Amino acid sequence: MCIAIPGKIVEIDFPFAIVDFKGTKRKIRIDLIDDAKVGDWVLVHVGIAIQKVDEEEARKTAELLEQVFGGL
């Protein structure tokens, strides 16, 4: 099973980006994302953004993860 956590890109220095995960910021790779820009929501797995999602999808994913794992 693969767990990907939603976060918002707040800064880019390609091939890296700073992504905000509900107040926690981490440096991740964005090589796999075409046209990534500040403000985009992405799903991150083991430090790599694997997919862009819209804000609503990011919110739903975060809520589901919180239900399953008791918080992020």
PDB file of N, CA, C and O in Angstrom, residues 11-57:
ATOM      1  N   GLU A  11       7.124  27.219  -2.208  1.00  0.00           N
ATOM      2  CA  GLU A  11       8.370  27.762  -2.755  1.00  0.00           C
ATOM      3  C   GLU A  11       8.954  26.719  -3.700  1.00  0.00           C
ATOM      4  O   GLU A  11       8.857  25.518  -3.438  1.00  0.00           O
ATOM      5  N   ILE A  12       9.583  27.185  -4.796  1.00  0.00           N
ATOM      6  CA  ILE A  12      10.193  26.257  -5.750  1.00  0.00           C
ATOM      7  C   ILE A  12      11.614  26.684  -6.051  1.00  0.00           C
ATOM      8  O   ILE A  12      11.893  27.857  -6.310  1.00  0.00           O
ATOM      9  N   ASP A  13      12.512  25.707  -6.009  1.00  0.00           N
ATOM     10  CA  ASP A  13      13.896  25.831  -6.459  1.00  0.00           C
ATOM     11  C   ASP A  13      14.192  24.512  -7.171  1.00  0.00           C
ATOM     12  O   ASP A  13      14.809  23.616  -6.600  1.00  0.00           O
ATOM     13  N   PHE A  14      13.675  24.390  -8.407  1.00  0.00           N
ATOM     14  CA  PHE A  14      13.669  23.122  -9.136  1.00  0.00           C
ATOM     15  C   PHE A  14      15.041  22.452  -9.089  1.00  0.00           C
ATOM     16  O   PHE A  14      16.053  23.111  -9.276  1.00  0.00           O
ATOM     17  N   PRO A  15      15.063  21.159  -8.807  1.00  0.00           N
ATOM     18  CA  PRO A  15      13.995  20.183  -8.778  1.00  0.00           C
ATOM     19  C   PRO A  15      13.344  20.000  -7.400  1.00  0.00           C
ATOM     20  O   PRO A  15      12.640  19.021  -7.177  1.00  0.00           O
ATOM     21  N   PHE A  16      13.557  20.950  -6.507  1.00  0.00           N
ATOM     22  CA  PHE A  16      12.979  20.861  -5.168  1.00  0.00           C
ATOM     23  C   PHE A  16      11.875  21.897  -4.970  1.00  0.00           C
ATOM     24  O   PHE A  16      11.804  22.890  -5.693  1.00  0.00           O
ATOM     25  N   ALA A  17      11.052  21.655  -3.977  1.00  0.00           N
ATOM     26  CA  ALA A  17      10.028  22.616  -3.574  1.00  0.00           C
ATOM     27  C   ALA A  17       9.845  22.499  -2.071  1.00  0.00           C
ATOM     28  O   ALA A  17      10.081  21.445  -1.485  1.00  0.00           O
ATOM     29  N   ILE A  18       9.433  23.584  -1.465  1.00  0.00           N
ATOM     30  CA  ILE A  18       9.009  23.559  -0.066  1.00  0.00           C
ATOM     31  C   ILE A  18       7.498  23.370  -0.094  1.00  0.00           C
ATOM     32  O   ILE A  18       6.779  24.138  -0.744  1.00  0.00           O
ATOM     33  N   VAL A  19       7.034  22.331   0.598  1.00  0.00           N
ATOM     34  CA  VAL A  19       5.612  22.001   0.627  1.00  0.00           C
ATOM     35  C   VAL A  19       5.116  22.099   2.058  1.00  0.00           C
ATOM     36  O   VAL A  19       5.762  21.615   2.993  1.00  0.00           O
ATOM     37  N   ASP A  20       3.974  22.748   2.209  1.00  0.00           N
ATOM     38  CA  ASP A  20       3.351  22.950   3.518  1.00  0.00           C
ATOM     39  C   ASP A  20       2.316  21.852   3.753  1.00  0.00           C
ATOM     40  O   ASP A  20       1.358  21.712   2.995  1.00  0.00           O
ATOM     41  N   PHE A  21       2.533  21.069   4.806  1.00  0.00           N
ATOM     42  CA  PHE A  21       1.615  20.012   5.228  1.00  0.00           C
ATOM     43  C   PHE A  21       0.956  20.459   6.524  1.00  0.00           C
ATOM     44  O   PHE A  21       1.475  20.185   7.608  1.00  0.00           O
ATOM     45  N   LYS A  22      -0.114  21.225   6.421  1.00  0.00           N
ATOM     46  CA  LYS A  22      -0.850  21.706   7.600  1.00  0.00           C
ATOM     47  C   LYS A  22       0.068  22.389   8.614  1.00  0.00           C
ATOM     48  O   LYS A  22       0.022  22.105   9.798  1.00  0.00           O
ATOM     49  N   GLY A  23       0.949  23.252   8.126  1.00  0.00           N
ATOM     50  CA  GLY A  23       1.828  24.011   9.004  1.00  0.00           C
ATOM     51  C   GLY A  23       3.242  23.463   9.120  1.00  0.00           C
ATOM     52  O   GLY A  23       4.136  24.167   9.565  1.00  0.00           O
ATOM     53  N   THR A  24       3.447  22.227   8.727  1.00  0.00           N
ATOM     54  CA  THR A  24       4.790  21.641   8.724  1.00  0.00           C
ATOM     55  C   THR A  24       5.325  21.724   7.310  1.00  0.00           C
ATOM     56  O   THR A  24       4.699  21.226   6.372  1.00  0.00           O
ATOM     57  N   LYS A  25       6.490  22.348   7.148  1.00  0.00           N
ATOM     58  CA  LYS A  25       7.063  22.528   5.812  1.00  0.00           C
ATOM     59  C   LYS A  25       8.240  21.579   5.619  1.00  0.00           C
ATOM     60  O   LYS A  25       9.070  21.417   6.515  1.00  0.00           O
ATOM     61  N   ARG A  26       8.268  20.974   4.434  1.00  0.00           N
ATOM     62  CA  ARG A  26       9.322  20.021   4.091  1.00  0.00           C
ATOM     63  C   ARG A  26       9.821  20.282   2.679  1.00  0.00           C
ATOM     64  O   ARG A  26       9.063  20.692   1.807  1.00  0.00           O
ATOM     65  N   LYS A  27      11.099  19.987   2.466  1.00  0.00           N
ATOM     66  CA  LYS A  27      11.693  20.085   1.140  1.00  0.00           C
ATOM     67  C   LYS A  27      11.458  18.752   0.426  1.00  0.00           C
ATOM     68  O   LYS A  27      11.823  17.698   0.938  1.00  0.00           O
ATOM     69  N   ILE A  28      10.821  18.817  -0.733  1.00  0.00           N
ATOM     70  CA  ILE A  28      10.517  17.595  -1.475  1.00  0.00           C
ATOM     71  C   ILE A  28      10.952  17.780  -2.935  1.00  0.00           C
ATOM     72  O   ILE A  28      11.199  18.887  -3.388  1.00  0.00           O
ATOM     73  N   ARG A  29      11.015  16.675  -3.662  1.00  0.00           N
ATOM     74  CA  ARG A  29      11.354  16.723  -5.095  1.00  0.00           C
ATOM     75  C   ARG A  29      10.074  16.834  -5.909  1.00  0.00           C
ATOM     76  O   ARG A  29       9.067  16.230  -5.563  1.00  0.00           O
ATOM     77  N   ILE A  30      10.155  17.600  -6.994  1.00  0.00           N
ATOM     78  CA  ILE A  30       8.984  17.783  -7.851  1.00  0.00           C
ATOM     79  C   ILE A  30       9.269  17.369  -9.298  1.00  0.00           C
ATOM     80  O   ILE A  30       8.542  17.764 -10.214  1.00  0.00           O
ATOM     81  N   ASP A  31      10.299  16.566  -9.521  1.00  0.00           N
ATOM     82  CA  ASP A  31      10.691  16.139 -10.872  1.00  0.00           C
ATOM     83  C   ASP A  31       9.550  15.501 -11.665  1.00  0.00           C
ATOM     84  O   ASP A  31       9.487  15.640 -12.887  1.00  0.00           O
ATOM     85  N   LEU A  32       8.675  14.775 -11.002  1.00  0.00           N
ATOM     86  CA  LEU A  32       7.620  14.030 -11.697  1.00  0.00           C
ATOM     87  C   LEU A  32       6.402  14.877 -12.047  1.00  0.00           C
ATOM     88  O   LEU A  32       5.502  14.398 -12.736  1.00  0.00           O
ATOM     89  N   ILE A  33       6.361  16.107 -11.578  1.00  0.00           N
ATOM     90  CA  ILE A  33       5.199  16.966 -11.793  1.00  0.00           C
ATOM     91  C   ILE A  33       5.490  17.950 -12.918  1.00  0.00           C
ATOM     92  O   ILE A  33       6.394  18.771 -12.821  1.00  0.00           O
ATOM     93  N   ASP A  34       4.702  17.871 -13.993  1.00  0.00           N
ATOM     94  CA  ASP A  34       4.816  18.840 -15.077  1.00  0.00           C
ATOM     95  C   ASP A  34       4.205  20.165 -14.644  1.00  0.00           C
ATOM     96  O   ASP A  34       3.131  20.198 -14.056  1.00  0.00           O
ATOM     97  N   ASP A  35       4.903  21.245 -14.921  1.00  0.00           N
ATOM     98  CA  ASP A  35       4.369  22.580 -14.714  1.00  0.00           C
ATOM     99  C   ASP A  35       3.977  22.862 -13.258  1.00  0.00           C
ATOM    100  O   ASP A  35       2.962  23.497 -12.995  1.00  0.00           O
ATOM    101  N   ALA A  36       4.760  22.368 -12.303  1.00  0.00           N
ATOM    102  CA  ALA A  36       4.482  22.646 -10.891  1.00  0.00           C
ATOM    103  C   ALA A  36       4.752  24.116 -10.604  1.00  0.00           C
ATOM    104  O   ALA A  36       5.731  24.688 -11.087  1.00  0.00           O
ATOM    105  N   LYS A  37       3.852  24.726  -9.831  1.00  0.00           N
ATOM    106  CA  LYS A  37       4.034  26.125  -9.475  1.00  0.00           C
ATOM    107  C   LYS A  37       3.573  26.375  -8.037  1.00  0.00           C
ATOM    108  O   LYS A  37       2.842  25.575  -7.468  1.00  0.00           O
ATOM    109  N   VAL A  38       4.034  27.485  -7.489  1.00  0.00           N
ATOM    110  CA  VAL A  38       3.649  27.865  -6.134  1.00  0.00           C
ATOM    111  C   VAL A  38       2.125  27.958  -6.079  1.00  0.00           C
ATOM    112  O   VAL A  38       1.490  28.512  -6.977  1.00  0.00           O
ATOM    113  N   GLY A  39       1.553  27.377  -5.035  1.00  0.00           N
ATOM    114  CA  GLY A  39       0.113  27.367  -4.858  1.00  0.00           C
ATOM    115  C   GLY A  39      -0.539  26.059  -5.264  1.00  0.00           C
ATOM    116  O   GLY A  39      -1.678  25.794  -4.899  1.00  0.00           O
ATOM    117  N   ASP A  40       0.184  25.228  -6.038  1.00  0.00           N
ATOM    118  CA  ASP A  40      -0.353  23.923  -6.430  1.00  0.00           C
ATOM    119  C   ASP A  40      -0.418  22.990  -5.225  1.00  0.00           C
ATOM    120  O   ASP A  40       0.443  23.038  -4.342  1.00  0.00           O
ATOM    121  N   TRP A  41      -1.435  22.136  -5.218  1.00  0.00           N
ATOM    122  CA  TRP A  41      -1.552  21.070  -4.229  1.00  0.00           C
ATOM    123  C   TRP A  41      -1.014  19.800  -4.860  1.00  0.00           C
ATOM    124  O   TRP A  41      -1.306  19.508  -6.030  1.00  0.00           O
ATOM    125  N   VAL A  42      -0.211  19.053  -4.106  1.00  0.00           N
ATOM    126  CA  VAL A  42       0.387  17.820  -4.615  1.00  0.00           C
ATOM    127  C   VAL A  42       0.240  16.708  -3.581  1.00  0.00           C
ATOM    128  O   VAL A  42       0.098  16.962  -2.387  1.00  0.00           O
ATOM    129  N   LEU A  43       0.272  15.482  -4.075  1.00  0.00           N
ATOM    130  CA  LEU A  43       0.357  14.316  -3.199  1.00  0.00           C
ATOM    131  C   LEU A  43       1.816  13.911  -3.142  1.00  0.00           C
ATOM    132  O   LEU A  43       2.475  13.782  -4.184  1.00  0.00           O
ATOM    133  N   VAL A  44       2.330  13.719  -1.921  1.00  0.00           N
ATOM    134  CA  VAL A  44       3.748  13.434  -1.715  1.00  0.00           C
ATOM    135  C   VAL A  44       3.912  12.061  -1.075  1.00  0.00           C
ATOM    136  O   VAL A  44       3.270  11.754  -0.063  1.00  0.00           O
ATOM    137  N   HIS A  45       4.780  11.260  -1.680  1.00  0.00           N
ATOM    138  CA  HIS A  45       5.113   9.933  -1.162  1.00  0.00           C
ATOM    139  C   HIS A  45       6.622   9.847  -1.031  1.00  0.00           C
ATOM    140  O   HIS A  45       7.340  10.104  -2.000  1.00  0.00           O
ATOM    141  N   VAL A  46       7.109   9.513   0.135  1.00  0.00           N
ATOM    142  CA  VAL A  46       8.536   9.396   0.470  1.00  0.00           C
ATOM    143  C   VAL A  46       9.380  10.535  -0.095  1.00  0.00           C
ATOM    144  O   VAL A  46      10.446  10.330  -0.664  1.00  0.00           O
ATOM    145  N   GLY A  47       8.887  11.766   0.069  1.00  0.00           N
ATOM    146  CA  GLY A  47       9.659  12.938  -0.312  1.00  0.00           C
ATOM    147  C   GLY A  47       9.593  13.333  -1.772  1.00  0.00           C
ATOM    148  O   GLY A  47      10.328  14.212  -2.211  1.00  0.00           O
ATOM    149  N   ILE A  48       8.696  12.704  -2.533  1.00  0.00           N
ATOM    150  CA  ILE A  48       8.570  13.008  -3.955  1.00  0.00           C
ATOM    151  C   ILE A  48       7.105  13.313  -4.273  1.00  0.00           C
ATOM    152  O   ILE A  48       6.216  12.514  -3.952  1.00  0.00           O
ATOM    153  N   ALA A  49       6.867  14.453  -4.911  1.00  0.00           N
ATOM    154  CA  ALA A  49       5.515  14.775  -5.363  1.00  0.00           C
ATOM    155  C   ALA A  49       5.177  13.850  -6.522  1.00  0.00           C
ATOM    156  O   ALA A  49       5.917  13.781  -7.508  1.00  0.00           O
ATOM    157  N   ILE A  50       4.075  13.120  -6.394  1.00  0.00           N
ATOM    158  CA  ILE A  50       3.740  12.136  -7.420  1.00  0.00           C
ATOM    159  C   ILE A  50       2.532  12.538  -8.259  1.00  0.00           C
ATOM    160  O   ILE A  50       2.291  11.938  -9.311  1.00  0.00           O
ATOM    161  N   GLN A  51       1.768  13.553  -7.810  1.00  0.00           N
ATOM    162  CA  GLN A  51       0.566  13.924  -8.547  1.00  0.00           C
ATOM    163  C   GLN A  51       0.065  15.281  -8.079  1.00  0.00           C
ATOM    164  O   GLN A  51       0.116  15.579  -6.887  1.00  0.00           O
ATOM    165  N   LYS A  52      -0.418  16.101  -9.021  1.00  0.00           N
ATOM    166  CA  LYS A  52      -1.103  17.336  -8.647  1.00  0.00           C
ATOM    167  C   LYS A  52      -2.569  17.005  -8.386  1.00  0.00           C
ATOM    168  O   LYS A  52      -3.138  16.136  -9.041  1.00  0.00           O
ATOM    169  N   VAL A  53      -3.158  17.688  -7.412  1.00  0.00           N
ATOM    170  CA  VAL A  53      -4.588  17.535  -7.113  1.00  0.00           C
ATOM    171  C   VAL A  53      -5.162  18.922  -6.860  1.00  0.00           C
ATOM    172  O   VAL A  53      -4.435  19.861  -6.548  1.00  0.00           O
ATOM    173  N   ASP A  54      -6.486  19.036  -6.965  1.00  0.00           N
ATOM    174  CA  ASP A  54      -7.096  20.315  -6.633  1.00  0.00           C
ATOM    175  C   ASP A  54      -7.260  20.409  -5.114  1.00  0.00           C
ATOM    176  O   ASP A  54      -7.109  19.426  -4.392  1.00  0.00           O
ATOM    177  N   GLU A  55      -7.551  21.602  -4.647  1.00  0.00           N
ATOM    178  CA  GLU A  55      -7.629  21.841  -3.198  1.00  0.00           C
ATOM    179  C   GLU A  55      -8.688  20.973  -2.531  1.00  0.00           C
ATOM    180  O   GLU A  55      -8.493  20.469  -1.429  1.00  0.00           O
ATOM    181  N   GLU A  56      -9.830  20.781  -3.191  1.00  0.00           N
ATOM    182  CA  GLU A  56     -10.906  19.968  -2.624  1.00  0.00           C
ATOM    183  C   GLU A  56     -10.459  18.514  -2.459  1.00  0.00           C
ATOM    184  O   GLU A  56     -10.713  17.890  -1.426  1.00  0.00           O
ATOM    185  N   GLU A  57      -9.785  17.975  -3.460  1.00  0.00           N
ATOM    186  CA  GLU A  57      -9.279  16.598  -3.378  1.00  0.00           C
ATOM    187  C   GLU A  57      -8.234  16.478  -2.268  1.00  0.00           C
ATOM    188  O   GLU A  57      -8.198  15.498  -1.529  1.00  0.00           O
TER     189      GLU A  57
END
